[in-house]
Coordinates of C-alpha atoms in Angstrom, one line a residue:
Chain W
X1 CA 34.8 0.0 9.1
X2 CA 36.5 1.0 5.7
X3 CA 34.8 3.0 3.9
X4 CA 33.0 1.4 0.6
X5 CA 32.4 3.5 -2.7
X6 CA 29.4 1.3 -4.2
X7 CA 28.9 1.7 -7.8
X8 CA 25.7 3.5 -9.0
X9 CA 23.5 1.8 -12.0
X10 CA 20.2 3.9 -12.0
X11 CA 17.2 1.7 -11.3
X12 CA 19.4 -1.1 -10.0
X13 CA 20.0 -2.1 -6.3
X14 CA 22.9 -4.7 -5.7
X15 CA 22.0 -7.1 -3.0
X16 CA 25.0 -7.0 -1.3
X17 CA 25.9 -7.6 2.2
X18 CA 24.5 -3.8 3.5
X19 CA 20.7 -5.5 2.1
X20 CA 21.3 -8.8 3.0
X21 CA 21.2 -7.9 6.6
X22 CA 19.0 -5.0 6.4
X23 CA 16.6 -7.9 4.3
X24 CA 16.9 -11.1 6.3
X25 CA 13.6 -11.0 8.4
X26 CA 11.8 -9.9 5.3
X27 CA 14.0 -12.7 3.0
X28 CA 13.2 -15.5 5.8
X29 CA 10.0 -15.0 5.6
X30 CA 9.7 -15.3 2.3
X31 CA 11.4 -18.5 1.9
X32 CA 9.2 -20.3 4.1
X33 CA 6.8 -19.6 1.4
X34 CA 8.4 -22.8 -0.2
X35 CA 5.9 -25.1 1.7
X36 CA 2.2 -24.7 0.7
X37 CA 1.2 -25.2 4.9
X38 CA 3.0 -21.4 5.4
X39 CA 1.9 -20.1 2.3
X40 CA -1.9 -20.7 3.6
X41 CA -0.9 -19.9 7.1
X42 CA 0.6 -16.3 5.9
X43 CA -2.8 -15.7 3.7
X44 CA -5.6 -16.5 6.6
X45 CA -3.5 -13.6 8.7
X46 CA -1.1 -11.7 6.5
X47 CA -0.1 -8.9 9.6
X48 CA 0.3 -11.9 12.0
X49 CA 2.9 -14.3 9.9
X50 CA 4.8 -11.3 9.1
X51 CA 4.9 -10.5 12.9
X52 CA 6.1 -14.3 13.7
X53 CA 9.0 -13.7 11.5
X54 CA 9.5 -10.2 13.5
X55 CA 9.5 -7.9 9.8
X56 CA 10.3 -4.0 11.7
X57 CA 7.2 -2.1 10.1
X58 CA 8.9 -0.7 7.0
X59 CA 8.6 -4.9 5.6
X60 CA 6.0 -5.3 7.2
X61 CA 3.6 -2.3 5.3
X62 CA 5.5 -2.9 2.4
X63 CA 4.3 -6.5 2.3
X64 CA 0.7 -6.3 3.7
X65 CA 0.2 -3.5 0.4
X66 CA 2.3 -5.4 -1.7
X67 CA 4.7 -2.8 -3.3
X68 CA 7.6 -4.4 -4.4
X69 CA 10.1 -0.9 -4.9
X70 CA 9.0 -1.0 -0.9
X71 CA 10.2 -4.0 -0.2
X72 CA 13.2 -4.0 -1.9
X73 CA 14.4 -1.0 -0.5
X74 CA 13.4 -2.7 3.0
X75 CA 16.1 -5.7 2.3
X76 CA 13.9 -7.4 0.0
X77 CA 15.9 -10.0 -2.9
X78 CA 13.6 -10.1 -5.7
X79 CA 13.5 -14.2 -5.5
X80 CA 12.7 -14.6 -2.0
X81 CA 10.2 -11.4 -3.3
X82 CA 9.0 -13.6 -6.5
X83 CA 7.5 -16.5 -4.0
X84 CA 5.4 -13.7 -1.9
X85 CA 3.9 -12.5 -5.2
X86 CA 3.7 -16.3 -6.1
X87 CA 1.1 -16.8 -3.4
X88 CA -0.8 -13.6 -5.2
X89 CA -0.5 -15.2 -8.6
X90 CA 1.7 -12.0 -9.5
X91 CA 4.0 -13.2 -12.3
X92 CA 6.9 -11.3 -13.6
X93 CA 5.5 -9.2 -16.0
X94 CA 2.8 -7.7 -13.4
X95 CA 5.8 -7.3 -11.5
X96 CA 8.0 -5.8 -13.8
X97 CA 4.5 -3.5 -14.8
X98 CA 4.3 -2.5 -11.1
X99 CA 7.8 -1.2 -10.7
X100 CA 8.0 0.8 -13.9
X101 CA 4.6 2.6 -13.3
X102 CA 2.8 1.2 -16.9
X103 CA 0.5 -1.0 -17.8
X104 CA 1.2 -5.1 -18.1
X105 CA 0.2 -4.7 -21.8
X106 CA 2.8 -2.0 -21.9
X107 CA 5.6 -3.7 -20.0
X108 CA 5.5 -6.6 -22.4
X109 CA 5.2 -4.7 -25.6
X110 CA 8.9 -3.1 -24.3
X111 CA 10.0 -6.8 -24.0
X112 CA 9.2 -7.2 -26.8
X113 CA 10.6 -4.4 -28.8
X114 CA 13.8 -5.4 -26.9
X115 CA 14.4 -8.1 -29.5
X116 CA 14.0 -6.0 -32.3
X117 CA 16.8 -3.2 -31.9
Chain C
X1 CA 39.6 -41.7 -18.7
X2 CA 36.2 -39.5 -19.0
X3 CA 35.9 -37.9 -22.0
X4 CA 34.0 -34.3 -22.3
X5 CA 31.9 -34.1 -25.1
X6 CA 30.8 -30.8 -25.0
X7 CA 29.0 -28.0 -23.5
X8 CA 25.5 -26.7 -24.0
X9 CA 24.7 -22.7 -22.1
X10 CA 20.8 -22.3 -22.1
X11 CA 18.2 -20.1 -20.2
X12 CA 16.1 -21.3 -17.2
X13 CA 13.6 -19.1 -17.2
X14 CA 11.0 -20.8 -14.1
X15 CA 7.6 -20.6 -16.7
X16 CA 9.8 -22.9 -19.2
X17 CA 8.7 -26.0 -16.8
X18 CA 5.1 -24.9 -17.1
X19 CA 5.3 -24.7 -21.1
X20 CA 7.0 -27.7 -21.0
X21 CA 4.0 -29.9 -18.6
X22 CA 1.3 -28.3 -20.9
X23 CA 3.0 -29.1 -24.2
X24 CA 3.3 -25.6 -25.8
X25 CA 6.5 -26.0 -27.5
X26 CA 4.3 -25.2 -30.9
X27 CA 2.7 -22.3 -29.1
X28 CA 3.3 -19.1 -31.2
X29 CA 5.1 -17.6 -28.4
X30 CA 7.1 -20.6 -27.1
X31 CA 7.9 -21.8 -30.5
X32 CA 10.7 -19.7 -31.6
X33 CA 13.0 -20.3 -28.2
X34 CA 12.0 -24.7 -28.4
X35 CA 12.8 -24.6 -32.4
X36 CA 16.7 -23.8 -30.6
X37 CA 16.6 -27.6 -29.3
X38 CA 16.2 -30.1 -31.9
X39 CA 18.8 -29.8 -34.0
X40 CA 20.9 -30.1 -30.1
X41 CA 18.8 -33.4 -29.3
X42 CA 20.2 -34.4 -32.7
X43 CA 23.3 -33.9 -31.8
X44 CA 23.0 -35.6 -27.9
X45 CA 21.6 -38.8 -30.1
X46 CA 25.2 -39.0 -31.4
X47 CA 27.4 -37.8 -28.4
X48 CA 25.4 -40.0 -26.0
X49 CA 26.8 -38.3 -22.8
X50 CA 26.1 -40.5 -19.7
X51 CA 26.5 -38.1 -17.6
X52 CA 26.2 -34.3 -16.8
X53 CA 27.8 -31.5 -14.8
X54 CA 25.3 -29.2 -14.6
X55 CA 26.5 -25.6 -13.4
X56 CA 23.6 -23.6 -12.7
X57 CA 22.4 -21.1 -9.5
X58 CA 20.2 -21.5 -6.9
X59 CA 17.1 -19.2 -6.0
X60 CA 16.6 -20.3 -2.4
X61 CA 15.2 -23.8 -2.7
X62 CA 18.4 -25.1 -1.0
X63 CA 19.9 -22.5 0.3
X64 CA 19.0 -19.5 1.8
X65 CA 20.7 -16.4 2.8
X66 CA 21.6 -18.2 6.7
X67 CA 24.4 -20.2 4.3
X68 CA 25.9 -19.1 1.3
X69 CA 28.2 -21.2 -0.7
X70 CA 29.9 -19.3 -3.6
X71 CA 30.8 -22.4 -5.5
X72 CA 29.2 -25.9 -3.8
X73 CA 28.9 -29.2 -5.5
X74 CA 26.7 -32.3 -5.0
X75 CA 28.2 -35.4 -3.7
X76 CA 24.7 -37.3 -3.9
X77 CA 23.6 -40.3 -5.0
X78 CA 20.3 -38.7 -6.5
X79 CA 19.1 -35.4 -6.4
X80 CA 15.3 -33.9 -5.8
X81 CA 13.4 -30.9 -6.9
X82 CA 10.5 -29.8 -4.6
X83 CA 7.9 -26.8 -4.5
X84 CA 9.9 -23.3 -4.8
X85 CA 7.0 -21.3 -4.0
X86 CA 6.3 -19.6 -7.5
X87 CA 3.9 -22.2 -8.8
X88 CA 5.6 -24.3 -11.0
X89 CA 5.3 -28.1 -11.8
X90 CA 7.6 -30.7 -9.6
X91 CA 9.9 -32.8 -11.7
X92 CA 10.7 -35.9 -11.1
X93 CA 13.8 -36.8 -9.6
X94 CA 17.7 -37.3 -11.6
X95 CA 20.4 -39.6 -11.0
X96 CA 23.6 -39.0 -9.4
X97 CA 27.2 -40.1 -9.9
X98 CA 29.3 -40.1 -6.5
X99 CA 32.4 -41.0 -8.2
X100 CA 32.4 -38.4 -10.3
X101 CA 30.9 -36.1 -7.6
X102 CA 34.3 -36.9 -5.3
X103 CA 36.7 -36.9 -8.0
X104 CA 35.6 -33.6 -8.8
X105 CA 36.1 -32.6 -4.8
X106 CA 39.6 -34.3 -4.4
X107 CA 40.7 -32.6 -7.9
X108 CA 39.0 -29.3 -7.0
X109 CA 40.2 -28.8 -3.9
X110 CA 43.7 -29.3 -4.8
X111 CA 43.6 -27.4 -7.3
X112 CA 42.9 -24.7 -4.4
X113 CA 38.8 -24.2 -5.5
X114 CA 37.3 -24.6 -2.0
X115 CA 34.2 -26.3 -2.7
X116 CA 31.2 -26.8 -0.5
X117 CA 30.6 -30.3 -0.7
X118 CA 26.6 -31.2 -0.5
X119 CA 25.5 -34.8 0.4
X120 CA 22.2 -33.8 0.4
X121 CA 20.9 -30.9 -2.4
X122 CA 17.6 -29.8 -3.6
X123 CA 17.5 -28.7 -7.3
X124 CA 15.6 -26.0 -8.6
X125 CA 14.3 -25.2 -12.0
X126 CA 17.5 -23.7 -12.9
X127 CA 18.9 -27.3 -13.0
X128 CA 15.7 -29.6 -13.5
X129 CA 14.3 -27.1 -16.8
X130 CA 17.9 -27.0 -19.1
X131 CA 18.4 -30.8 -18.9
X132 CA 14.0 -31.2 -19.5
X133 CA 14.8 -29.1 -22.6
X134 CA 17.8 -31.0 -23.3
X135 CA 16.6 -34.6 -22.6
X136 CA 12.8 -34.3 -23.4
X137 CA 10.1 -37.1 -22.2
X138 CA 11.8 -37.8 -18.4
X139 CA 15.0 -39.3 -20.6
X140 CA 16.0 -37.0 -17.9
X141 CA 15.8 -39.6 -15.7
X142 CA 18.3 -42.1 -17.2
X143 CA 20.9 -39.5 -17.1
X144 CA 23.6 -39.6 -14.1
X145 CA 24.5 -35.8 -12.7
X146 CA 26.5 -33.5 -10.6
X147 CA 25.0 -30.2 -9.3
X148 CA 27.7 -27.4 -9.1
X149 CA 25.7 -24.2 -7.8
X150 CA 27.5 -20.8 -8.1
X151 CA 26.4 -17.9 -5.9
X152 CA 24.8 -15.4 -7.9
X153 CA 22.0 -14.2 -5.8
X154 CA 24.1 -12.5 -2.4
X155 CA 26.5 -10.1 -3.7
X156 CA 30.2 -10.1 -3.9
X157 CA 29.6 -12.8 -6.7
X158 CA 33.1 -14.8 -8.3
X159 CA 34.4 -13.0 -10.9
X160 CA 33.8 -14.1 -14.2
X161 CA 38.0 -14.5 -14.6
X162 CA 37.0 -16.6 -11.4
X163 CA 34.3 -18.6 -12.9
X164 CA 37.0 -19.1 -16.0
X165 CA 39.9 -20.5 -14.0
X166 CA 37.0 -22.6 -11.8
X167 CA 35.7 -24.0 -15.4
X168 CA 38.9 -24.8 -16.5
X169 CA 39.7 -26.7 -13.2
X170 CA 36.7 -28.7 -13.8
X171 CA 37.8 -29.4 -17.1
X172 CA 41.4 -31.0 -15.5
X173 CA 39.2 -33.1 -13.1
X174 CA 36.9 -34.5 -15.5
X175 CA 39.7 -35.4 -17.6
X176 CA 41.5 -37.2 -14.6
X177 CA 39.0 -39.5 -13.8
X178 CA 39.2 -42.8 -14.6
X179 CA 35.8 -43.9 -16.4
X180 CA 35.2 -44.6 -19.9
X181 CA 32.0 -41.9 -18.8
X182 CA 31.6 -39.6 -21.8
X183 CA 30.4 -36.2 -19.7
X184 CA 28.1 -33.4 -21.5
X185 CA 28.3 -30.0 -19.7
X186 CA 25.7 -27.4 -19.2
X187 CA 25.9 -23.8 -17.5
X188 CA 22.1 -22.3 -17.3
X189 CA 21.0 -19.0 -17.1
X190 CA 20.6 -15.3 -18.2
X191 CA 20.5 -14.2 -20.7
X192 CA 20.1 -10.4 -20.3
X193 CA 17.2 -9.7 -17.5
X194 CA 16.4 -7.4 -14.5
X195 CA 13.6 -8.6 -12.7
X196 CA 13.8 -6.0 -9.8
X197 CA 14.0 -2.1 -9.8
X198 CA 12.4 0.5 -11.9
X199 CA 15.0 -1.1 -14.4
X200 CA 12.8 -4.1 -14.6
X201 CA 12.6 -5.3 -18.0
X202 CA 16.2 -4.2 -19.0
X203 CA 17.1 -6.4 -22.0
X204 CA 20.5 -5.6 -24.0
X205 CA 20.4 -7.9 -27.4
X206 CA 24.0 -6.0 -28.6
X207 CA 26.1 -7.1 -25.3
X208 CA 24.2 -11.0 -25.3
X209 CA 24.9 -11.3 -29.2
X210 CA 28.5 -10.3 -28.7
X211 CA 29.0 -12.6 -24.9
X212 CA 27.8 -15.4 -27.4
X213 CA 30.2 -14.4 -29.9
X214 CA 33.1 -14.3 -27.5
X215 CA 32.5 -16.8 -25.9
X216 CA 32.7 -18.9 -28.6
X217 CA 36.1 -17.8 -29.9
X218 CA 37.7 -15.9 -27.2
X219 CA 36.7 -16.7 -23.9
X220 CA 38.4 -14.5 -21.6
X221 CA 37.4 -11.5 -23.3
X222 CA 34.4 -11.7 -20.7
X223 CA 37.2 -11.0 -18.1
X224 CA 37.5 -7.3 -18.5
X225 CA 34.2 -6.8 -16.6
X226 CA 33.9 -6.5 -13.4
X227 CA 30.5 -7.9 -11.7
X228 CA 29.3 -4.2 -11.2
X229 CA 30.0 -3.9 -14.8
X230 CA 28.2 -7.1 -16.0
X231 CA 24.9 -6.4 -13.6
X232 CA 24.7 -2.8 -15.8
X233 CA 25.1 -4.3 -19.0
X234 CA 23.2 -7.7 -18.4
X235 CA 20.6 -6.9 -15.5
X236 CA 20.7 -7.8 -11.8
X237 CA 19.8 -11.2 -13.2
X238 CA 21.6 -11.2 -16.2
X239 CA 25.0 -11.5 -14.2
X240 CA 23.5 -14.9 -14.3
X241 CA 26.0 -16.1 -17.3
X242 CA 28.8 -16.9 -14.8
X243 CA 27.4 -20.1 -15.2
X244 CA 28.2 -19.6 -19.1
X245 CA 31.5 -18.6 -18.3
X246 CA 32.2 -21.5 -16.2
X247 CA 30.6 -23.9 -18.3
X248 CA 33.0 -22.5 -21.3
X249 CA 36.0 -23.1 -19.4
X250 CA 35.2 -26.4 -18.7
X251 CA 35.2 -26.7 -23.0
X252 CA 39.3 -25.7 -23.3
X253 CA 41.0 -23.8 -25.7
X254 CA 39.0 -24.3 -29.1
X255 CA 35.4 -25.4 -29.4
X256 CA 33.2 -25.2 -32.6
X257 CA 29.1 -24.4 -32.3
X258 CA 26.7 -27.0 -32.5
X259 CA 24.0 -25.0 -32.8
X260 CA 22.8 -21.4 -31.3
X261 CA 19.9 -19.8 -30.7
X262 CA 18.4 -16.4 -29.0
X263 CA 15.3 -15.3 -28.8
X264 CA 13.7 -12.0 -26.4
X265 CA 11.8 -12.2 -24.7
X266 CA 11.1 -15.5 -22.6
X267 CA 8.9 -14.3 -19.7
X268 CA 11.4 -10.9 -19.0
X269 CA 14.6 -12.2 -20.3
X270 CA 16.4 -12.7 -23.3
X271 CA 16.6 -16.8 -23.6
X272 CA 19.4 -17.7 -25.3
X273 CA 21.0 -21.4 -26.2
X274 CA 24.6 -22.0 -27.4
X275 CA 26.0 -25.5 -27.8
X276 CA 29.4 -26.3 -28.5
X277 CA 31.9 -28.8 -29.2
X278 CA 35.1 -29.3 -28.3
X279 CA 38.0 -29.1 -31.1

């Protein structure tokens, strides 16, 4: 295989074809989560649907405790990711608060302050 | 033969459709990113486009990672939306135009852009909310479309010189079809936003302003960047104004504004609209 330099942008991970197939268990199951039949099924047994879909256990515990850094360094995209925290009610700000380590409160008040510099 | 009567590049944030089915475009925080759209549904009332080419991405409502078209167009005669998991409302379904849809493929394609050709496509909120913003009340409905869905979710993406030359091809086929059509296009998405990584939240107003800026007067400034270099400066999600790009070079040469908009934040993500005119 030739060798790849990958570009680094701290904080960032490109999904790119490395994480695509390192993700796709995790990523398929997720996208059944399109249909509200699987989204029950997976929350009656959480351990069980990610077992159907075969997740190796580093999805599979980053799932069941719901840590998102965890599942995206297990091959996770962050849309297929978005419809798992969908079934939780997660949006993207208790998302975005969860992977930066501060509050909801505080994740949006840095949106916010975006706009004004 | 068709005539193109502009271009509008607007966000897609997902919650959009929710503010949208509860009626919060007055809502202190929704206000100041729906205030962008009247004075473009003005300007629709006088263009009267019957149809539009909607360039936008998909977030695995049709396709997963098992396929992966990097540019794919729809060839159907109407197009659905259906539940994408996250919880927001189902739209109703839009119109499509097969002869344009073809046209597009023959011309496309021999203009060496190997499409994906769809004859069945779902369509998620990033091309069901811009043309809701755009054509408010389900006049959505009475407008005839063509899906074309550019990869940005499984890396390598096109480059944005790509997205240019692919714009600017649509442009020739649009212009080669024989229908008195008049044909508005849209290219949804970004603007700056990282929704993953402990860079979640990233937002860069100086590099959106100035992409609007460029975009407006010199297009292919935007093709000194790499996609590497567009993900640091944008966000993972940012990268998402391809769809800009491609929408621009649909527009030719010289286009005017319309109207412009941007406000941060939408949800995580700087929302910003941009309509233009050709000239």
């Amino acid at each position: 295989m030739a060798s790849k330099t990958k570009r680094v942008i701290p904080g960032t991970t490109i999904f790119d074809g490395d994480m695509a197939r390192k993700g796709y268990a995790l990523n398929k199951m997720c996208y059944s989560f399109n249909s509200e039949e699987n989204r029950q099924e997976f929350l009656a047994d959480p351990a069980a649907y990610c077992d159907k879909f075969a997740l190796n256990d580093e999805q599979k515990k980053a799932v069941l405790s719901l840590q998102v850094l965890d599942m995206l360094a297990a091959g996770g995209n962050a849309y297929f990711i978005a419809k798992l925290g969908g079934i939780y009610k997660l949006d993207m700000q208790d998302v975005g608060a969860q992977q930066t380590g501060v509050t909801k409160e505080e994740f949006m008040a840095k949106l916010v302050e975006a706009g004004r510099n | 033969m068709a005539k193109i009567v502009g271009g509008i590049c607007t966000t897609h944030v997902p919650y959009i459709g929710r503010a949208i089915a509860k009626n919060l475009q007055q809502d202190p925080y929704w206000k100041p990113f729906f205030d962008g759209f009247p004075p473009i549904h003005a300007w629709l009332d006088q263009v009267k486009p019957d149809v539009a080419v909607v360039v936008y991405n998909d977030h695995g409502l049709n396709f997963f990672l098992d396929k992966m078209p990097t540019f794919s167009i729809g060839a159907a005669p109407e197009y659905h939306h259906a539940d994408e998991g996250w919880g927001i409302p189902t739209t109703g379904s839009f119109m499509g135009d097969q002869d344009l849809s073809w046209h597009m493929i023959d011309s496309l394609i021999e203009d060496e852009f190997d499409l994906t050709t769809c004859q069945e496509m779902l369509v998620d909120h990033a091309f069901t909310i811009p043309i809701d913003l755009l054509l408010p009340n389900r006049q959505a409905g009475s407008i005839r479309t063509v899906p074309v869905c550019q990869n940005t979710v499984q890396f390598p993406l096109p480059s944005a010189k790509r997205c240019l030359a692919f714009g600017r091809a649509i442009r020739k086929a649009i212009e080669s079809w024989d229908s008195d059509a008049r044909v508005v296009v849209l290219g949804t998405g970004g603007l700056s936003h990282q929704l993953d990584g402990e860079r979640a939240g990233f937002i860069n107003k100086k590099f959106d302003l100035e992409f609007m800026d460029k975009l407006v007067s010199e297009p292919d400034w935007v093709s000194q960047y790499s996609i590497p270099d567009i993900v640091e400066l944008t966000g993972t999600q940012g990268v998402e104004l391809l769809n800009w790009v491609t929408c621009r070079g649909v527009l030719g040469d010289k286009v005017k504004i319309v109207h412009s908009n941007y406000h941060i934040p939408i949800s995580n993500t700087a929302a910003g609209t941009l309509a233009m005119e050709s000239i």
